[in-house]
XYZ file of C-alpha atoms in Angstrom:
673
model
C -63.350 -60.791 -84.964
C -62.200 -57.325 -85.907
C -64.312 -54.404 -84.661
C -65.824 -52.221 -87.351
C -64.458 -49.185 -85.528
C -60.851 -50.258 -86.121
C -59.116 -50.986 -89.439
C -57.974 -54.591 -89.991
C -54.566 -55.428 -88.560
C -53.165 -55.947 -92.047
C -53.769 -52.271 -92.858
C -51.401 -51.150 -90.107
C -48.476 -52.088 -92.363
C -48.913 -48.706 -94.064
C -50.432 -45.419 -92.858
C -54.147 -45.166 -93.415
C -53.600 -41.963 -95.409
C -50.970 -43.550 -97.725
C -51.970 -42.296 -101.123
C -51.077 -45.606 -102.753
C -53.566 -47.315 -100.437
C -56.227 -44.686 -101.077
C -55.624 -44.945 -104.797
C -56.255 -48.682 -104.449
C -59.560 -47.928 -102.705
C -60.626 -45.732 -105.614
C -59.577 -48.405 -108.130
C -61.512 -51.090 -106.271
C -64.635 -48.927 -106.160
C -64.420 -48.148 -109.879
C -63.932 -51.792 -110.838
C -66.860 -52.797 -108.635
C -69.153 -50.304 -110.374
C -67.933 -51.337 -113.820
C -68.505 -55.017 -113.074
C -72.085 -54.416 -112.040
C -73.124 -52.028 -114.817
C -76.670 -53.146 -115.693
C -76.654 -51.558 -119.161
C -73.269 -51.638 -120.862
C -74.916 -50.937 -124.261
C -76.433 -47.623 -123.090
C -76.753 -45.392 -126.249
C -76.086 -42.252 -124.110
C -72.755 -43.620 -122.902
C -70.902 -40.725 -124.591
C -72.459 -38.271 -122.165
C -70.562 -39.797 -119.274
C -67.430 -41.775 -118.541
C -67.566 -45.322 -119.863
C -66.833 -48.318 -117.666
C -63.795 -49.173 -119.762
C -62.382 -45.632 -119.535
C -63.022 -45.483 -115.802
C -61.169 -48.752 -115.225
C -58.308 -47.532 -117.402
C -58.123 -44.197 -115.549
C -58.154 -45.949 -112.193
C -54.972 -47.783 -113.128
C -52.976 -44.571 -113.638
C -52.070 -44.403 -109.945
C -51.161 -41.283 -107.989
C -48.258 -40.394 -110.250
C -46.138 -38.842 -107.477
C -45.043 -39.457 -103.923
C -47.462 -37.480 -101.791
C -47.304 -39.314 -98.489
C -44.772 -37.029 -96.815
C -46.702 -33.876 -97.696
C -49.998 -35.430 -96.628
C -48.450 -36.502 -93.313
C -47.008 -33.022 -92.746
C -50.329 -31.336 -93.519
C -52.116 -33.758 -91.188
C -49.696 -32.938 -88.375
C -49.969 -29.180 -88.896
C -53.766 -29.324 -89.045
C -54.010 -31.670 -86.062
C -55.750 -34.481 -87.955
C -56.239 -38.095 -86.910
C -55.316 -40.891 -89.325
C -58.936 -41.216 -90.471
C -59.220 -37.436 -90.979
C -55.916 -37.427 -92.862
C -57.226 -40.159 -95.183
C -60.467 -38.210 -95.722
C -58.460 -35.056 -96.478
C -56.299 -36.909 -98.999
C -59.369 -38.264 -100.813
C -60.875 -34.771 -100.971
C -57.557 -33.498 -102.332
C -57.282 -36.198 -105.028
C -58.845 -34.112 -107.872
C -56.316 -31.325 -107.113
C -53.442 -33.816 -107.245
C -54.361 -35.559 -110.471
C -57.061 -34.551 -113.002
C -58.071 -38.146 -113.683
C -59.328 -38.441 -110.093
C -61.974 -35.844 -110.852
C -63.223 -37.946 -113.748
C -63.221 -41.043 -111.562
C -65.241 -39.284 -108.859
C -67.698 -38.178 -111.549
C -67.984 -41.808 -112.643
C -68.575 -42.985 -109.073
C -71.188 -40.244 -108.585
C -72.761 -41.289 -111.896
C -72.709 -37.584 -112.805
C -70.058 -36.167 -115.124
C -70.396 -32.696 -113.543
C -69.563 -33.837 -110.001
C -65.775 -34.173 -110.009
C -65.205 -33.634 -106.295
C -65.640 -35.999 -103.377
C -68.698 -35.948 -101.134
C -68.957 -37.145 -97.508
C -70.885 -40.233 -98.640
C -68.336 -41.054 -101.352
C -65.440 -40.699 -98.889
C -67.231 -43.047 -96.483
C -67.745 -45.525 -99.326
C -64.076 -45.415 -100.343
C -62.814 -45.826 -96.769
C -65.151 -48.703 -96.015
C -62.656 -51.289 -97.349
C -60.116 -49.981 -94.787
C -62.420 -50.923 -91.949
C -63.655 -47.350 -91.363
C -67.350 -47.199 -90.568
C -69.621 -44.772 -92.380
C -70.224 -42.934 -89.096
C -66.478 -42.471 -88.540
C -66.001 -41.180 -92.057
C -68.924 -38.765 -91.869
C -67.686 -37.481 -88.476
C -64.580 -36.217 -90.268
C -66.760 -33.538 -91.879
C -68.554 -32.369 -88.768
C -68.450 -28.545 -88.678
C -66.531 -28.714 -85.387
C -64.063 -31.355 -86.634
C -60.597 -30.106 -87.652
C -61.140 -30.417 -91.408
C -64.091 -28.018 -91.399
C -63.137 -25.917 -88.380
C -59.722 -25.031 -89.774
C -61.080 -24.290 -93.240
C -59.015 -27.086 -94.796
C -62.162 -28.556 -96.378
C -65.416 -26.791 -97.203
C -68.845 -28.255 -97.865
C -70.237 -26.705 -101.043
C -73.742 -26.316 -102.464
C -75.274 -24.989 -99.254
C -78.990 -24.387 -99.695
C -79.326 -26.861 -102.554
C -81.833 -29.719 -102.644
C -79.061 -32.311 -102.442
C -78.804 -34.445 -99.304
C -76.114 -32.973 -97.070
C -73.985 -36.132 -97.284
C -73.985 -35.900 -101.108
C -72.802 -32.295 -101.306
C -69.361 -31.762 -102.739
C -66.221 -31.193 -100.659
C -63.531 -28.718 -101.727
C -60.131 -28.375 -100.067
C -58.756 -24.865 -99.621
C -56.437 -23.480 -102.282
C -53.721 -23.054 -99.654
C -53.923 -26.729 -98.716
C -53.950 -27.787 -102.370
C -50.839 -25.690 -103.031
C -49.165 -27.199 -99.960
C -49.854 -30.747 -101.152
C -48.595 -29.858 -104.628
C -45.467 -28.296 -103.062
C -46.107 -25.096 -104.995
C -47.330 -21.558 -104.592
C -50.186 -21.911 -107.049
C -52.761 -20.527 -104.650
C -53.532 -16.842 -105.007
C -52.501 -14.978 -101.846
C -54.990 -12.371 -100.592
C -54.305 -9.004 -102.198
C -56.663 -6.866 -100.136
C -54.427 -6.672 -97.068
C -56.939 -8.406 -94.820
C -54.432 -11.177 -94.036
C -50.977 -9.738 -93.400
C -47.990 -11.998 -92.749
C -45.384 -10.749 -90.265
C -42.048 -12.541 -90.173
C -39.956 -13.105 -87.088
C -37.650 -10.078 -87.317
C -34.084 -10.642 -88.405
C -33.067 -7.727 -86.189
C -33.241 -7.598 -82.416
C -36.420 -5.676 -81.521
C -35.059 -4.919 -78.034
C -37.439 -4.752 -75.035
C -35.879 -7.923 -73.581
C -37.843 -7.491 -70.339
C -41.140 -7.377 -72.255
C -40.241 -10.524 -74.207
C -39.285 -12.289 -70.981
C -42.642 -11.278 -69.468
C -44.557 -12.500 -72.514
C -43.063 -15.956 -72.941
C -44.512 -17.618 -69.810
C -47.861 -15.928 -70.425
C -47.984 -17.342 -73.953
C -46.965 -20.792 -72.756
C -49.542 -20.922 -69.952
C -52.752 -22.913 -70.397
C -55.279 -20.102 -70.299
C -58.123 -18.793 -72.401
C -57.601 -15.162 -71.368
C -56.809 -12.885 -74.295
C -53.380 -11.237 -74.306
C -53.068 -7.657 -75.546
C -49.566 -6.391 -76.297
C -49.493 -2.619 -76.589
C -46.742 -0.325 -77.755
C -44.326 0.299 -80.621
C -42.996 -2.769 -82.484
C -45.721 -4.890 -80.838
C -45.903 -7.336 -83.779
C -42.135 -7.851 -83.925
C -41.913 -8.302 -80.151
C -44.772 -10.836 -80.130
C -43.279 -12.817 -83.026
C -39.937 -12.894 -81.210
C -41.542 -14.044 -77.964
C -43.467 -16.787 -79.799
C -40.509 -17.789 -81.927
C -42.694 -17.982 -85.025
C -44.220 -15.604 -87.564
C -47.632 -13.995 -87.260
C -50.666 -13.659 -89.477
C -52.299 -10.323 -88.718
C -56.059 -9.920 -89.095
C -58.006 -6.719 -88.488
C -60.261 -7.173 -85.472
C -63.261 -5.957 -87.475
C -62.855 -9.058 -89.674
C -62.937 -11.473 -86.739
C -66.593 -12.253 -87.435
C -66.058 -12.983 -91.135
C -66.350 -16.782 -91.157
C -64.877 -17.332 -94.612
C -61.922 -15.025 -94.019
C -61.167 -16.589 -90.642
C -61.214 -20.062 -92.208
C -58.697 -18.857 -94.778
C -56.631 -17.331 -91.992
C -56.764 -20.489 -89.876
C -55.682 -22.931 -92.584
C -52.968 -20.570 -93.776
C -51.663 -19.998 -90.251
C -51.575 -23.732 -89.513
C -49.876 -24.764 -92.759
C -47.344 -21.915 -92.598
C -46.865 -22.387 -88.838
C -47.940 -18.843 -88.075
C -49.841 -17.456 -85.112
C -53.064 -15.551 -85.811
C -52.999 -12.156 -84.152
C -55.552 -9.348 -84.297
C -54.965 -5.621 -84.564
C -56.996 -2.530 -85.427
C -58.533 -2.001 -81.989
C -57.068 1.485 -81.543
C -59.616 4.294 -82.020
C -62.354 1.823 -82.937
C -65.865 3.267 -82.849
C -67.813 2.125 -79.753
C -70.685 0.753 -81.867
C -68.330 -1.976 -83.140
C -67.126 -3.138 -79.718
C -69.913 -5.610 -79.017
C -69.599 -7.295 -82.424
C -65.857 -7.781 -81.929
C -66.349 -9.093 -78.377
C -68.781 -11.710 -79.689
C -66.462 -12.690 -82.538
C -63.533 -13.169 -80.150
C -65.677 -15.200 -77.736
C -66.856 -17.450 -80.581
C -63.313 -18.397 -81.546
C -63.051 -20.840 -78.670
C -59.313 -20.280 -78.319
C -56.965 -17.714 -76.845
C -56.978 -14.417 -78.715
C -53.733 -12.470 -79.200
C -53.974 -8.754 -79.941
C -51.420 -6.117 -80.902
C -52.272 -2.458 -80.345
C -50.582 0.914 -80.277
C -51.931 1.771 -76.836
C -53.117 -0.163 -73.810
C -56.318 1.895 -74.040
C -57.390 -0.494 -76.804
C -58.398 -2.957 -74.079
C -61.650 -1.003 -73.627
C -62.827 -2.644 -76.856
C -62.993 -5.966 -75.000
C -65.628 -4.618 -72.614
C -66.072 -6.547 -69.388
C -63.935 -9.472 -70.556
C -60.808 -10.013 -68.463
C -57.634 -9.642 -70.490
C -53.901 -9.734 -69.828
C -52.344 -6.435 -70.911
C -48.608 -6.191 -71.500
C -47.166 -2.792 -72.401
C -44.014 -2.616 -74.494
C -42.100 0.612 -73.839
C -40.618 2.819 -76.501
C -37.267 1.501 -77.688
C -34.584 2.897 -75.418
C -31.836 5.206 -76.611
C -29.336 2.329 -76.500
C -31.702 0.039 -78.445
C -32.245 2.704 -81.101
C -28.503 3.234 -81.384
C -27.939 -0.477 -81.841
C -30.653 -0.694 -84.500
C -29.257 2.291 -86.427
C -25.751 0.852 -86.284
C -26.881 -2.581 -87.500
C -29.023 -1.133 -90.299
C -26.624 1.497 -91.669
C -23.095 0.643 -90.588
C -22.606 4.352 -89.869
C -20.754 5.567 -86.798
C -22.698 8.863 -86.778
C -25.876 7.389 -85.387
C -25.899 8.841 -81.862
C -27.469 12.148 -82.877
C -30.289 10.700 -84.990
C -31.035 8.023 -82.381
C -31.394 10.717 -79.726
C -33.571 13.139 -81.707
C -36.022 10.738 -83.334
C -38.229 8.477 -81.216
C -38.652 5.831 -83.910
C -39.671 2.236 -83.429
C -37.131 -0.402 -84.406
C -39.209 -1.217 -87.491
C -39.256 2.446 -88.501
C -35.493 2.617 -88.077
C -35.181 -0.183 -90.644
C -37.257 1.865 -93.108
C -35.341 5.043 -92.280
C -32.037 3.258 -92.860
C -33.193 2.202 -96.334
C -33.991 5.827 -97.203
C -30.653 7.019 -95.783
C -28.650 4.416 -97.719
C -30.526 5.234 -100.920
C -29.806 8.927 -100.415
C -26.111 8.144 -99.963
C -26.115 5.867 -103.020
C -27.338 8.720 -105.249
C -23.986 10.403 -104.518
C -22.052 7.204 -105.095
C -21.401 6.693 -101.379
C -22.005 3.538 -99.380
C -22.241 4.969 -95.864
C -24.973 7.515 -95.041
C -23.989 10.880 -93.612
C -25.694 12.554 -90.677
C -27.897 14.504 -93.105
C -28.899 11.243 -94.830
C -29.810 9.716 -91.483
C -31.940 12.733 -90.544
C -33.661 12.572 -93.922
C -34.437 8.887 -93.484
C -35.739 9.458 -89.961
C -38.051 12.246 -91.126
C -39.391 10.081 -93.964
C -39.986 7.149 -91.613
C -41.877 9.292 -89.102
C -45.650 9.473 -89.263
C -46.965 11.807 -91.983
C -50.595 12.062 -90.831
C -49.964 15.512 -89.369
C -49.598 16.953 -92.882
C -53.364 16.496 -93.317
C -54.099 18.974 -90.513
C -51.111 21.323 -90.438
C -48.791 23.081 -92.859
C -45.186 21.973 -92.974
C -42.720 24.859 -92.838
C -39.389 24.730 -94.614
C -36.358 25.375 -92.424
C -33.914 27.418 -94.548
C -32.486 29.453 -91.666
C -29.522 28.754 -89.415
C -28.355 30.326 -86.190
C -26.487 33.010 -88.110
C -29.719 34.248 -89.673
C -31.389 34.858 -86.327
C -30.826 38.348 -84.906
C -31.567 38.194 -81.188
C -29.950 39.181 -77.923
C -27.580 36.691 -76.309
C -30.089 35.848 -73.588
C -32.747 34.744 -76.075
C -30.202 32.837 -78.145
C -28.992 31.015 -75.043
C -32.553 29.927 -74.233
C -33.099 28.691 -77.797
C -29.812 26.754 -77.675
C -30.955 25.182 -74.406
C -34.176 23.990 -76.121
C -32.093 22.410 -78.872
C -29.814 20.776 -76.306
C -32.785 19.395 -74.395
C -34.298 17.730 -77.488
C -30.898 16.385 -78.526
C -29.840 14.950 -75.160
C -33.095 14.226 -73.284
C -32.699 10.441 -73.569
C -29.169 10.580 -72.226
C -29.999 12.821 -69.269
C -33.503 11.669 -68.385
C -33.340 7.949 -69.170
C -29.679 6.937 -69.097
C -28.677 9.235 -66.223
C -31.888 8.569 -64.267
C -33.264 12.109 -63.989
C -36.627 10.949 -65.295
C -37.243 9.203 -61.959
C -35.774 11.798 -59.618
C -37.434 14.888 -61.125
C -40.531 13.185 -62.653
C -39.787 14.952 -65.903
C -41.792 14.289 -69.068
C -39.900 13.734 -72.299
C -41.559 16.581 -74.186
C -41.025 20.309 -73.796
C -43.610 23.117 -73.762
C -42.415 26.501 -74.987
C -43.947 29.960 -75.377
C -42.598 32.449 -77.929
C -43.934 35.930 -77.112
C -43.362 39.093 -79.066
C -44.784 41.488 -81.626
C -45.478 40.338 -85.136
C -42.319 40.112 -87.234
C -39.885 39.804 -84.320
C -38.656 36.339 -85.353
C -40.874 33.829 -83.555
C -41.536 31.686 -86.622
C -37.932 32.005 -87.785
C -36.723 30.797 -84.379
C -38.868 27.680 -84.800
C -37.386 27.159 -88.252
C -33.851 27.550 -86.883
C -34.534 24.929 -84.203
C -36.000 22.551 -86.800
C -32.983 22.929 -89.071
C -30.496 22.578 -86.228
C -32.156 19.362 -85.053
C -33.064 17.987 -88.475
C -36.730 17.764 -87.463
C -39.902 18.666 -89.343
C -41.747 21.820 -88.281
C -45.536 21.966 -88.575
C -47.527 25.144 -88.026
C -51.110 25.158 -86.814
C -53.255 28.235 -86.301
C -54.749 27.773 -82.842
C -57.517 30.225 -83.734
C -58.857 27.674 -86.238
C -58.756 24.901 -83.623
C -60.791 26.779 -81.013
C -64.546 26.382 -81.464
C -67.453 28.157 -79.819
C -69.277 24.845 -79.553
C -68.788 22.903 -76.335
C -66.550 19.887 -76.815
C -65.457 20.767 -80.365
C -62.164 22.364 -79.310
C -61.172 19.192 -77.437
C -62.093 17.064 -80.462
C -59.969 19.285 -82.714
C -57.027 19.025 -80.315
C -57.457 15.252 -80.162
C -57.226 15.067 -83.942
C -54.129 17.241 -84.047
C -52.192 15.447 -81.324
C -53.404 12.042 -82.521
C -52.024 12.825 -85.976
C -48.812 14.176 -84.424
C -48.166 10.896 -82.590
C -45.025 9.369 -84.034
C -44.282 12.391 -86.237
C -41.132 13.415 -84.300
C -41.999 16.956 -85.394
C -41.871 20.336 -83.695
C -45.454 21.610 -83.356
C -45.790 25.377 -83.767
C -49.162 26.754 -82.610
C -49.645 30.283 -83.902
C -52.141 32.767 -82.410
C -51.963 31.091 -78.985
C -53.769 34.007 -77.357
C -56.936 32.798 -79.128
C -57.166 30.241 -76.333
C -54.769 31.420 -73.626
C -56.068 34.565 -71.995
C -56.517 35.892 -68.505
C -59.201 33.354 -67.642
C -58.491 32.677 -63.984
C -61.293 34.996 -62.918
C -64.418 33.086 -63.884
C -67.337 35.396 -64.564
C -69.642 33.083 -66.494
C -69.979 29.600 -67.982
C -67.998 30.603 -71.072
C -64.969 31.557 -68.972
C -65.277 28.341 -66.987
C -65.365 26.294 -70.172
C -62.424 28.236 -71.631
C -60.389 27.216 -68.590
C -61.273 23.579 -69.310
C -60.113 23.972 -72.914
C -56.797 25.460 -71.805
C -56.252 22.689 -69.269
C -56.997 20.129 -71.982
C -54.446 21.690 -74.349
C -51.817 21.687 -71.598
C -52.587 18.035 -70.882
C -52.140 17.158 -74.544
C -48.915 19.165 -74.729
C -47.527 17.357 -71.695
C -48.307 14.012 -73.298
C -46.542 14.886 -76.557
C -42.961 13.543 -76.500
C -41.537 16.320 -78.688
C -41.472 20.113 -78.670
C -44.666 22.159 -78.700
C -44.221 25.887 -79.300
C -47.023 28.364 -78.613
C -46.584 31.755 -80.297
C -48.400 34.904 -79.186
C -48.180 38.588 -80.040
C -49.649 39.567 -76.692
C -47.877 38.126 -73.688
C -49.795 40.516 -71.446
C -52.948 38.578 -72.277
C -51.478 35.313 -71.007
C -52.525 34.276 -67.524
C -49.621 33.771 -65.105
C -51.097 30.476 -63.889
C -50.841 29.084 -67.405
C -47.353 30.466 -67.946
C -46.158 28.529 -64.910
C -47.267 25.286 -66.580
C -44.885 25.908 -69.490
C -41.263 24.794 -69.461
C -39.681 27.708 -71.305
C -40.798 31.244 -72.167
C -38.824 33.182 -74.769
C -39.530 36.908 -75.185
C -38.826 38.323 -78.633
C -38.268 42.049 -78.094
C -38.688 44.605 -80.822
C -35.236 44.964 -82.432
C -33.036 47.858 -81.367
C -31.239 49.999 -84.002
C -28.070 47.865 -83.941
C -30.189 44.728 -84.369
C -32.130 46.322 -87.205
C -28.895 47.197 -88.974
C -27.750 43.570 -88.771
C -31.105 42.476 -90.155
C -30.857 44.931 -93.070
C -27.370 43.634 -93.863
C -28.505 40.007 -93.709
C -31.540 40.644 -95.913
C -29.553 42.309 -98.690
C -27.964 39.140 -100.115
C -24.442 39.150 -101.500
C -25.390 38.040 -105.056
C -27.829 40.954 -105.414
C -26.474 44.037 -107.248
C -26.286 46.923 -104.764
C -25.565 50.590 -105.350
C -22.852 52.336 -103.337
C -25.334 54.755 -101.742
C -27.096 52.136 -99.606
C -26.909 53.250 -95.971
C -28.232 50.481 -93.700
C -27.202 52.472 -90.621
C -29.579 55.275 -91.637
C -32.368 52.782 -92.398
C -31.941 51.121 -89.012
C -31.728 54.349 -87.003
C -34.622 56.221 -88.632
C -37.162 53.488 -89.282
C -38.464 51.450 -86.364
C -39.355 48.255 -88.200
C -39.557 44.638 -87.112
C -37.488 41.963 -88.781
C -40.528 40.830 -90.778
C -41.148 44.363 -92.045
C -37.476 44.795 -92.980
C -37.715 41.568 -94.969
C -40.719 42.979 -96.842
C -38.877 46.245 -97.547
C -35.741 44.499 -98.812
C -37.745 42.343 -101.198
C -39.960 45.194 -102.433
C -36.886 47.371 -103.056
C -35.257 44.566 -105.041
C -38.292 44.299 -107.319
C -38.299 48.066 -107.854
C -34.629 47.918 -108.845
C -35.227 45.010 -111.182
C -38.105 46.889 -112.816
C -35.879 49.932 -113.251
C -33.131 47.804 -114.780
C -30.423 48.775 -112.311
C -28.899 47.801 -108.958
C -30.726 48.117 -105.656
C -30.270 51.712 -104.552
C -31.130 53.675 -101.459
C -34.112 55.284 -103.165
C -35.634 51.850 -103.807
C -35.268 50.809 -100.195
C -36.635 54.107 -98.847
C -39.646 53.899 -101.162
C -40.185 50.328 -99.965
C -40.107 51.579 -96.357
C -42.746 54.158 -97.239
C -44.948 51.432 -98.684
C -44.493 49.385 -95.515
C -45.374 52.422 -93.376
C -48.487 52.910 -95.490
C -49.455 49.256 -94.926
C -48.886 49.602 -91.169
C -50.915 52.841 -91.031
C -47.933 54.960 -89.983
C -47.183 58.500 -91.171
C -44.273 59.284 -93.478
C -42.910 62.457 -91.873
C -39.899 64.556 -92.800
C -38.221 63.924 -89.438
C -37.876 60.270 -90.407
C -37.168 60.499 -94.111
C -35.189 63.788 -94.211
C -33.578 64.188 -97.623
C -35.533 61.250 -99.032
C -38.926 62.888 -98.507
C -39.160 63.891 -102.184
C -38.194 60.350 -103.228
C -41.099 58.757 -101.423
C -43.890 60.950 -102.737
C -44.604 58.629 -105.706
C -44.685 55.742 -103.229
C -47.742 57.034 -101.421
C -49.901 54.426 -103.153
C -49.257 50.697 -103.606
C -46.727 49.527 -106.214
C -45.006 52.912 -106.159
C -47.478 54.846 -108.408
C -48.691 58.273 -107.377
C -52.314 58.691 -106.459
């Protein structure tokens, strides 16, 4: 005698989930109902499916070969034969519209075109499957419900739970139809990540990950660092489905994620733990614990592990792509042989290099070229760098080159050494091993000290242009707050936004924070020292160049100066320097009169480079208004205006023969008072 728990031996000739066999079960059930109809002359027959129509529909058959796709879905979802058969019956209305009408007929309700647990049990009964076995397929912990492949509808209705309708997920329906008819999520809450076609590097990290991923353990794994998703997908050998950690408790979304990940052979991975507010930590911890399976997490920093609270987790840190790895990625993505410079200057992830290469190739294509130039590569690298800093700082253009900077050789040599450091730091520190022997950080902290207008900002612009980097200026006076803790918060925002920007940070008005604070007289001085130490800590953690500019070096404490890597003094220009500046700031295309004497202007008027720039421009506008070339009288009158602005006297000893010329310039815009 055959046990009711096992199908008859004759049914083992074909898989239990064979759609032909299941179609036969439906046909048998329909014919049985039709044969026992107690009222075939029912006058309301038109409101529902007639016996004759039902029998005719049941003979249509499945219409297509579905067995292979059903078997594949069952394997991917981890279903038993009975669960696979139950899934196929639930999917029938998606696979052929007549099945919906047949289910309505069997329910004796034209509106109920989907299967129910009780109907599935009834249809599988002829295959030797007990009602209990069939109903167990729809337990909330069974694979069909747990994975989101099948959902029980009409929750909260008055219907008996076994008579509620069952709906397969759109993703599963599309899989069984071998189509992409399901609507993919458009809100970015489920984000597919392919196994990268390129080599993400970090071979040691991948080798460390693989045995951890293969081990039988429930401990969560957190992979932190740049390119974390690409590295994890490579280590797993399959694509990912990224879900924000804050959505881990969304039951419906996680069901969608689970069925999609299983059918597409992806691995669910969570992100979004970085900088998460503490009030959300407990909710995420509970959601992860409720999953009942190992949780994989990608994060920018290993600090994200604090979100997991007291839970033990395995943390693997992926380092920044090495200089050699960046070179290889640039070469593969662009085909250019000028990649060494851009790979050294820009600390991009491998994924960012792919984006940067696209920008560089597009830039080259606009000129009809196929291979990007060095300028194209720099442009692409800047575009691929983080842009969040632009929300907090102003980006400065970099129109000046070394030839525009009038400084003594000593200062120029120091500036060239800063450029060389940023260009070759990977080679010297990482490749040559100096990072270990001298414990040197990758960033550089610089102080520019000198009076206003002596070229501090221009020097930053020259460095940015020489290196092809962005330059962002921040006024440190606006960052410093009188409220305890606010300055640190402001600095956190600035350096957090600067992360990944590959930019030179230029902090103006540095003396707003850096003063002679070593002698602590009260709590305010003590707290100011804490603020300074915090800024230095943030500067040391920044992998690029941070420039502090001050007009008053004498106000800077020596203890703080020793913490900086480079100090560049910008002296007030001497007469020969001022003459060079005058010559540079009177451009060649501008019409100039023969009487211009830049030697006289430089010798008699002690002006900074910034003031000379103002005078040159003001004189040009005066000449344009007069309708003639720029003449000496225009420049001398402009100097008088600048003196007036600076609060300096216009005396005959300075102006000599031009004293009469400047009298109308005693008030702004050159009009007499």
